[in-house]
Short mmCIF file of C-alpha atoms and ligand atoms in Angstrom, two decimals:
data_model
loop_
_atom_site.label_atom_id
_atom_site.label_comp_id
_atom_site.label_asym_id
_atom_site.label_seq_id
_atom_site.Cartn_x
_atom_site.Cartn_y
_atom_site.Cartn_z
CA UNK K 1 0.27 0.05 -0.23
CA UNK K 2 1.42 3.53 -0.78
CA UNK K 3 1.01 5.54 2.13
CA UNK K 4 0.90 9.71 1.18
CA UNK K 5 2.17 12.46 2.96
CA UNK K 6 -0.68 13.88 5.28
CA UNK K 7 -1.22 16.69 3.11
CA UNK K 8 -2.34 14.49 0.25
CA UNK K 9 -5.60 12.70 1.26
CA UNK K 10 -6.83 9.71 -0.81
CA UNK K 11 -10.69 9.14 -1.62
CA UNK K 12 -10.34 6.89 -4.58
CA UNK K 13 -7.29 4.99 -5.38
CA UNK K 14 -7.44 6.37 -8.58
CA UNK K 15 -5.93 10.10 -6.97
CA UNK K 16 -2.53 7.77 -6.37
CA UNK K 17 -1.61 7.77 -10.21
CA UNK K 18 -2.02 11.44 -9.96
CA UNK K 19 0.11 12.58 -7.42
CA UNK K 20 3.25 11.18 -5.80
CA UNK K 21 5.06 9.59 -2.27
CA UNK K 22 7.21 12.28 -2.51
CA UNK K 23 5.30 15.27 -3.29
CA UNK K 24 6.38 18.12 -0.80
CA UNK K 25 3.74 21.52 -0.44
CA UNK K 26 5.62 24.23 -1.40
CA UNK K 27 5.14 27.67 0.08
CA UNK K 28 6.92 29.67 -2.64
CA UNK K 29 6.11 32.96 -1.70
CA UNK K 30 4.14 35.06 1.19
CA UNK K 31 2.69 38.27 2.28
CA UNK K 32 0.01 38.97 -0.38
CA UNK K 33 -3.21 39.89 0.22
CA UNK K 34 -5.42 37.81 -1.53
CA UNK K 35 -4.25 35.86 -4.31
CA UNK K 36 -6.16 34.44 -7.19
CA UNK K 37 -5.25 33.72 -11.36
CA UNK K 38 -2.42 31.98 -11.55
CA UNK K 39 -1.36 31.15 -15.43
CA UNK K 40 1.36 29.53 -16.65
CA UNK K 41 4.06 31.16 -18.85
CA UNK K 42 6.37 28.41 -20.41
CA UNK K 43 7.60 30.55 -22.71
CA UNK K 44 9.19 33.03 -20.12
CA UNK K 45 9.64 30.18 -17.75
CA UNK K 46 7.39 31.83 -15.21
CA UNK K 47 3.65 32.04 -13.41
CA UNK K 48 1.85 35.32 -13.41
CA UNK K 49 -1.08 35.73 -10.70
CA UNK K 50 -3.21 38.04 -9.11
CA UNK K 51 -2.80 40.04 -5.57
CA UNK K 52 -6.46 41.14 -6.02
CA UNK K 53 -6.51 43.66 -3.00
CA UNK K 54 -2.96 44.71 -3.87
CA UNK K 55 -4.12 45.92 -6.93
CA UNK K 56 -0.86 44.07 -8.47
CA UNK K 57 -0.31 40.65 -10.96
CA UNK K 58 3.03 39.31 -9.64
CA UNK K 59 5.22 36.92 -11.59
CA UNK K 60 7.33 34.22 -9.88
CA UNK K 61 10.36 32.26 -11.64
CA UNK K 62 12.80 29.81 -10.30
CA UNK K 63 15.47 31.63 -11.68
CA UNK K 64 14.66 34.95 -11.10
CA UNK K 65 12.08 34.51 -7.84
CA UNK K 66 9.22 36.79 -7.29
CA UNK K 67 8.60 40.59 -8.61
CA UNK K 68 6.13 42.52 -9.68
CA UNK K 69 4.40 42.00 -13.58
CA UNK K 70 2.30 44.74 -13.41
CA UNK K 71 0.78 47.70 -10.46
CA UNK K 72 -2.24 49.49 -10.72
CA UNK K 73 -3.99 46.16 -11.69
CA UNK K 74 -7.07 47.89 -11.32
CA UNK K 75 -7.96 44.90 -9.00
CA UNK K 76 -7.16 42.27 -11.83
CA UNK K 77 -8.60 38.86 -10.75
CA UNK K 78 -9.30 35.68 -13.16
CA UNK K 79 -6.23 35.08 -15.41
CA UNK K 80 -5.94 33.11 -18.81
CA UNK K 81 -4.36 33.10 -22.07
CA UNK K 82 -5.80 32.79 -26.17
CA UNK K 83 -4.77 30.97 -28.57
CA UNK K 84 -2.47 33.26 -29.23
CA UNK K 85 -0.78 33.50 -25.80
CA UNK K 86 -1.70 36.53 -24.87
CA UNK K 87 -2.90 37.27 -21.37
CA UNK K 88 -6.67 37.73 -21.10
CA UNK K 89 -7.63 39.35 -17.85
CA UNK K 90 -10.77 40.37 -15.61
CA UNK K 91 -10.62 43.41 -13.76
CA UNK K 92 -12.61 43.93 -11.03
CA UNK K 93 -11.87 47.85 -10.81
CA UNK K 94 -12.35 48.74 -14.20
CA UNK K 95 -15.26 45.87 -15.10
CA UNK K 96 -14.29 44.81 -17.47
CA UNK K 97 -12.06 41.44 -19.50
CA UNK K 98 -8.93 43.04 -21.11
CA UNK K 99 -5.93 41.32 -23.39
CA UNK K 100 -2.92 42.36 -23.20
CA UNK K 101 -0.93 42.69 -26.75
CA UNK K 102 1.77 41.41 -27.81
CA UNK K 103 3.52 45.19 -27.52
CA UNK K 104 1.90 45.39 -23.79
CA UNK K 105 -0.99 47.89 -24.64
CA UNK K 106 -4.24 46.76 -22.78
CA UNK K 107 -7.48 45.82 -25.13
CA UNK K 108 -10.60 45.87 -23.53
CA UNK K 109 -12.64 42.93 -24.85
CA UNK K 110 -15.74 43.54 -22.85
CA UNK K 111 -17.08 46.23 -20.35
CA UNK K 112 -21.24 47.22 -20.91
CA UNK K 113 -24.10 44.47 -21.72
CA UNK K 114 -27.24 45.66 -22.72
CA UNK K 115 -25.89 49.08 -22.30
CA UNK K 116 -24.85 49.02 -18.84
CA UNK K 117 -21.74 48.04 -16.90
CA UNK K 118 -21.10 44.85 -16.22
CA UNK K 119 -20.57 43.84 -12.67
CA UNK K 120 -16.72 42.51 -11.90
CA UNK K 121 -15.96 40.05 -14.24
CA UNK K 122 -14.06 37.23 -11.76
CA UNK K 123 -12.81 34.19 -14.43
CA UNK K 124 -11.99 33.46 -18.06
CA UNK K 125 -11.75 30.78 -19.88
CA UNK K 126 -11.00 31.35 -23.96
CA UNK K 127 -12.24 28.11 -26.33
CA UNK K 128 -10.10 27.04 -29.05
CA UNK K 129 -12.21 28.53 -31.50
CA UNK K 130 -11.41 31.96 -30.15
CA UNK K 131 -14.81 32.90 -27.57
CA UNK K 132 -13.79 34.36 -24.66
CA UNK K 133 -16.33 32.80 -21.90
CA UNK K 134 -15.89 34.67 -18.19
CA UNK K 135 -18.17 34.49 -15.02
CA UNK K 136 -19.73 38.40 -14.06
CA UNK K 137 -20.85 38.42 -10.14
CA UNK K 138 -19.98 41.61 -8.04
CA UNK K 139 -17.87 40.62 -5.64
CA UNK K 140 -16.01 43.63 -7.35
CA UNK K 141 -18.54 45.93 -6.21
CA UNK K 142 -20.15 44.48 -3.16
CA UNK K 143 -17.34 46.39 -0.78
CA UNK K 144 -14.03 48.51 -2.10
CA UNK K 145 -11.73 45.76 -0.43
CA UNK K 146 -11.81 44.38 -3.91
CA UNK K 147 -12.81 46.77 -6.19
CA UNK K 148 -15.01 49.94 -5.91
CA UNK K 149 -18.36 49.38 -4.35
CA UNK K 150 -21.18 50.36 -6.99
CA UNK K 151 -25.09 49.16 -7.33
CA UNK K 152 -25.32 46.52 -9.91
CA UNK K 153 -26.70 47.61 -13.32
CA UNK K 154 -27.06 44.30 -14.74
CA UNK K 155 -30.19 42.22 -14.34
CA UNK K 156 -28.66 39.17 -13.55
CA UNK K 157 -25.04 37.75 -12.72
CA UNK K 158 -24.69 36.54 -15.99
CA UNK K 159 -21.79 33.81 -17.32
CA UNK K 160 -20.98 35.37 -21.24
CA UNK K 161 -19.37 34.26 -24.16
CA UNK K 162 -17.84 36.85 -26.72
CA UNK K 163 -18.32 35.54 -29.86
CA UNK K 164 -15.04 35.26 -32.01
CA UNK K 165 -16.22 36.23 -35.51
CA UNK K 166 -19.17 38.87 -34.80
CA UNK K 167 -18.05 40.42 -31.47
CA UNK K 168 -21.30 39.76 -29.83
CA UNK K 169 -21.42 39.50 -26.43
CA UNK K 170 -23.98 37.21 -25.05
CA UNK K 171 -25.40 35.86 -22.02
CA UNK K 172 -25.02 31.62 -21.76
CA UNK K 173 -26.00 31.20 -18.43
CA UNK K 174 -28.07 33.43 -15.84
CA UNK K 175 -29.44 31.72 -12.84
CA UNK K 176 -26.29 31.47 -10.64
CA UNK K 177 -25.88 33.13 -7.69
CA UNK K 178 -22.20 34.01 -7.89
CA UNK K 179 -20.99 32.25 -11.17
CA UNK K 180 -16.65 32.12 -10.52
CA UNK K 181 -14.15 29.41 -11.85
CA UNK K 182 -15.10 28.15 -14.98
CA UNK K 183 -12.74 25.54 -17.36
CA UNK K 184 -13.70 23.38 -20.08
CA UNK K 185 -13.60 19.55 -20.65
CA UNK K 186 -10.32 18.73 -22.65
CA UNK K 187 -12.54 18.22 -25.52
CA UNK K 188 -14.70 21.26 -24.96
CA UNK K 189 -18.06 19.45 -24.87
CA UNK K 190 -18.48 19.99 -21.39
CA UNK K 191 -18.46 23.49 -19.28
CA UNK K 192 -17.70 23.33 -15.91
CA UNK K 193 -18.73 26.86 -13.73
CA UNK K 194 -18.41 27.02 -9.92
CA UNK K 195 -21.10 28.78 -8.05
CA UNK K 196 -19.60 30.40 -5.31
CA UNK K 197 -22.51 32.15 -3.64
CA UNK K 198 -22.70 30.52 0.07
CA UNK K 199 -19.62 33.63 0.74
CA UNK K 200 -22.82 35.79 1.33
CA UNK K 201 -25.52 33.41 1.60
CA UNK K 202 -24.69 29.56 3.51
CA UNK K 203 -28.73 28.30 1.77
CA UNK K 204 -26.79 28.17 -1.68
CA UNK K 205 -25.32 25.27 -2.46
CA UNK K 206 -21.77 24.87 -2.65
CA UNK K 207 -21.57 22.81 -6.10
CA UNK K 208 -20.00 22.89 -9.58
CA UNK K 209 -22.04 23.18 -12.00
CA UNK K 210 -21.84 21.13 -15.35
CA UNK K 211 -22.83 21.89 -19.11
CA UNK K 212 -22.88 20.27 -22.47
CA UNK K 213 -21.66 22.65 -25.07
CA UNK K 214 -23.63 23.02 -28.90
CA UNK K 215 -21.61 24.18 -32.32
CA UNK K 216 -21.85 27.59 -31.30
CA UNK K 217 -21.78 28.02 -27.84
CA UNK K 218 -25.05 27.12 -26.59
CA UNK K 219 -25.77 25.50 -22.97
CA UNK K 220 -27.57 22.72 -21.84
CA UNK K 221 -27.60 22.37 -17.65
CA UNK K 222 -26.32 19.07 -17.25
CA UNK K 223 -27.21 19.17 -13.56
CA UNK K 224 -24.53 19.30 -10.58
CA UNK K 225 -21.03 17.66 -11.20
CA UNK K 226 -19.85 17.75 -7.67
CA UNK K 227 -20.25 19.16 -4.30
CA UNK K 228 -17.55 21.14 -2.16
CA UNK K 229 -17.54 19.42 1.24
CA UNK K 230 -15.39 22.50 2.66
CA UNK K 231 -16.16 25.95 1.70
CA UNK K 232 -16.91 26.89 -1.82
CA UNK K 233 -15.44 26.36 -5.30
CA UNK K 234 -14.05 29.25 -7.08
CA UNK K 235 -11.16 28.77 -10.09
CA UNK K 236 -10.76 25.44 -11.73
CA UNK K 237 -8.59 23.40 -14.18
CA UNK K 238 -8.55 20.25 -15.72
CA UNK K 239 -6.13 17.55 -16.42
CA UNK K 240 -5.17 16.02 -19.67
CA UNK K 241 -7.36 12.50 -18.32
CA UNK K 242 -10.69 15.05 -17.88
CA UNK K 243 -10.06 14.99 -14.05
CA UNK K 244 -11.01 18.13 -13.08
CA UNK K 245 -8.93 20.25 -9.53
CA UNK K 246 -11.09 22.72 -7.99
CA UNK K 247 -10.13 25.48 -5.33
CA UNK K 248 -11.89 24.73 -1.27
CA UNK K 249 -11.40 25.91 1.79
CA UNK K 250 -9.07 23.31 2.94
CA UNK K 251 -7.24 22.90 -0.55
CA UNK K 252 -7.65 21.58 -3.94
CA UNK K 253 -10.17 18.92 -4.66
CA UNK K 254 -9.68 16.32 -7.38
CA UNK K 255 -12.94 14.60 -9.54
CA UNK K 256 -13.09 12.57 -11.96
CA UNK K 257 -14.81 13.33 -14.95
CA UNK K 258 -18.01 11.44 -13.52
CA UNK K 259 -17.73 13.34 -10.97
CA UNK K 260 -16.74 11.15 -8.45
CA UNK K 261 -14.04 12.85 -5.79
CA UNK K 262 -10.71 11.33 -6.26
CA UNK K 263 -8.56 12.94 -3.35
CA UNK K 264 -7.57 16.49 -1.77
CA UNK K 265 -4.40 18.24 -1.61
CA UNK K 266 -4.91 20.22 1.81
CA UNK K 267 -3.56 23.50 2.57
CA UNK K 268 -2.78 25.55 5.14
CA UNK K 269 -4.74 28.94 3.56
CA UNK K 270 -8.38 29.04 2.19
CA UNK K 271 -7.48 27.81 -1.90
CA UNK K 272 -9.05 30.16 -4.44
CA UNK K 273 -7.24 29.26 -7.96
CA UNK K 274 -5.11 27.26 -9.26
CA UNK K 275 -3.04 26.56 -12.31
CA UNK K 276 -0.93 23.72 -14.28
CA UNK K 277 2.70 24.75 -15.24
CA UNK K 278 6.59 23.68 -14.47
CA UNK K 279 9.24 23.50 -17.46
CA UNK K 280 8.48 20.15 -17.42
CA UNK K 281 4.25 20.32 -17.11
CA UNK K 282 4.20 18.41 -13.80
CA UNK K 283 3.34 20.99 -11.46
CA UNK K 284 0.40 22.27 -9.71
CA UNK K 285 0.95 25.97 -8.74
CA UNK K 286 -1.76 27.26 -6.11
CA UNK K 287 -3.48 30.49 -5.11
CA UNK K 288 -3.79 30.20 -1.72
CA UNK K 289 -5.19 33.52 0.61
CA UNK K 290 -1.70 35.07 1.53
CA UNK K 291 0.34 32.40 -0.32
CA UNK K 292 1.82 31.10 -3.47
CA UNK K 293 2.36 27.28 -2.96
CA UNK K 294 3.53 24.39 -5.99
CA UNK K 295 3.31 20.43 -5.57
CA UNK K 296 4.53 17.77 -8.38
CA UNK K 297 1.36 16.56 -9.79
CA UNK K 298 2.10 13.13 -11.94
CA UNK K 299 -0.45 14.53 -14.40
CA UNK K 300 -0.28 17.65 -17.06
CA UNK K 301 -3.15 20.43 -17.45
CA UNK K 302 -5.12 20.40 -20.29
CA UNK K 303 -4.25 23.90 -21.69
CA UNK K 304 -2.11 23.67 -24.40
CA UNK K 305 0.91 26.00 -22.88
CA UNK K 306 0.77 23.41 -19.95
CA UNK K 307 1.70 20.52 -21.82
CA UNK K 308 5.41 20.84 -22.16
CA UNK K 309 7.78 17.81 -22.61
CA UNK K 310 10.89 19.30 -23.45
CA UNK K 311 14.29 18.34 -21.93
CA UNK K 312 16.27 20.83 -20.74
MG1 MG Z 1 -12.40 33.54 -8.67
#
């Protein structure tokens, strides 16, 4: 029988193949206020991540350590990359979704719908056809801790899709209390969206919902994928085998494609988001409240920029 260290909790034997008994949980950096939005840049051998209240996007690399990638980030939260590799971010302060161009300038992709300002875009993913999908809960306008307190203008807390051809922004789901992290299955036929409404209302279930994705982006509700049994789901990532890794209060929870809880990576701080990466692809970076953590995992991320197999 394989004995795992205390920070790796097995709920199903399949988890043993996804981690390693020698996996240590490294605390790479600390002293932040509320970390979010990790995203791997293998081409720069670094991770970018947000410290939302301090309005900074941080950069971590093994060679150069920690630095500030962008100050005055407008409470930037979730990050991803598009298929050209450009950074796409959600800004609570500006209440928009922005793309960082190759020359460093910012292009606003979306900041209003139906003639009204967005709430505070939270997390974003880009599908392989170039569509930009993002959640728009109210966390950045509820108070001025991670944005600017302001009344909600939108009729609901939508999940949006920005069409890559027409440029049309349209809600694809509108019945979440607070939609948060979102991620596609590797074949993009399924979209998972986190419901984090229990942050302000205990009556809201802490669930990850799943949707079937049709050609053109229409979604069909396929019910609850999984329930988070400790805290709530925020950011999520999927590995190449289709397992879903979700943030939770006690760490990172790993679910099989059928929703079975396989295991947990226990982290000493509440986790808001995670990202696969590392020079060999076998690392998970974890944004845990005041700290950035990293752990070896025996599987790679499904995102194209996390599947490195290069020899160094
Ligand atoms: Mg989030």
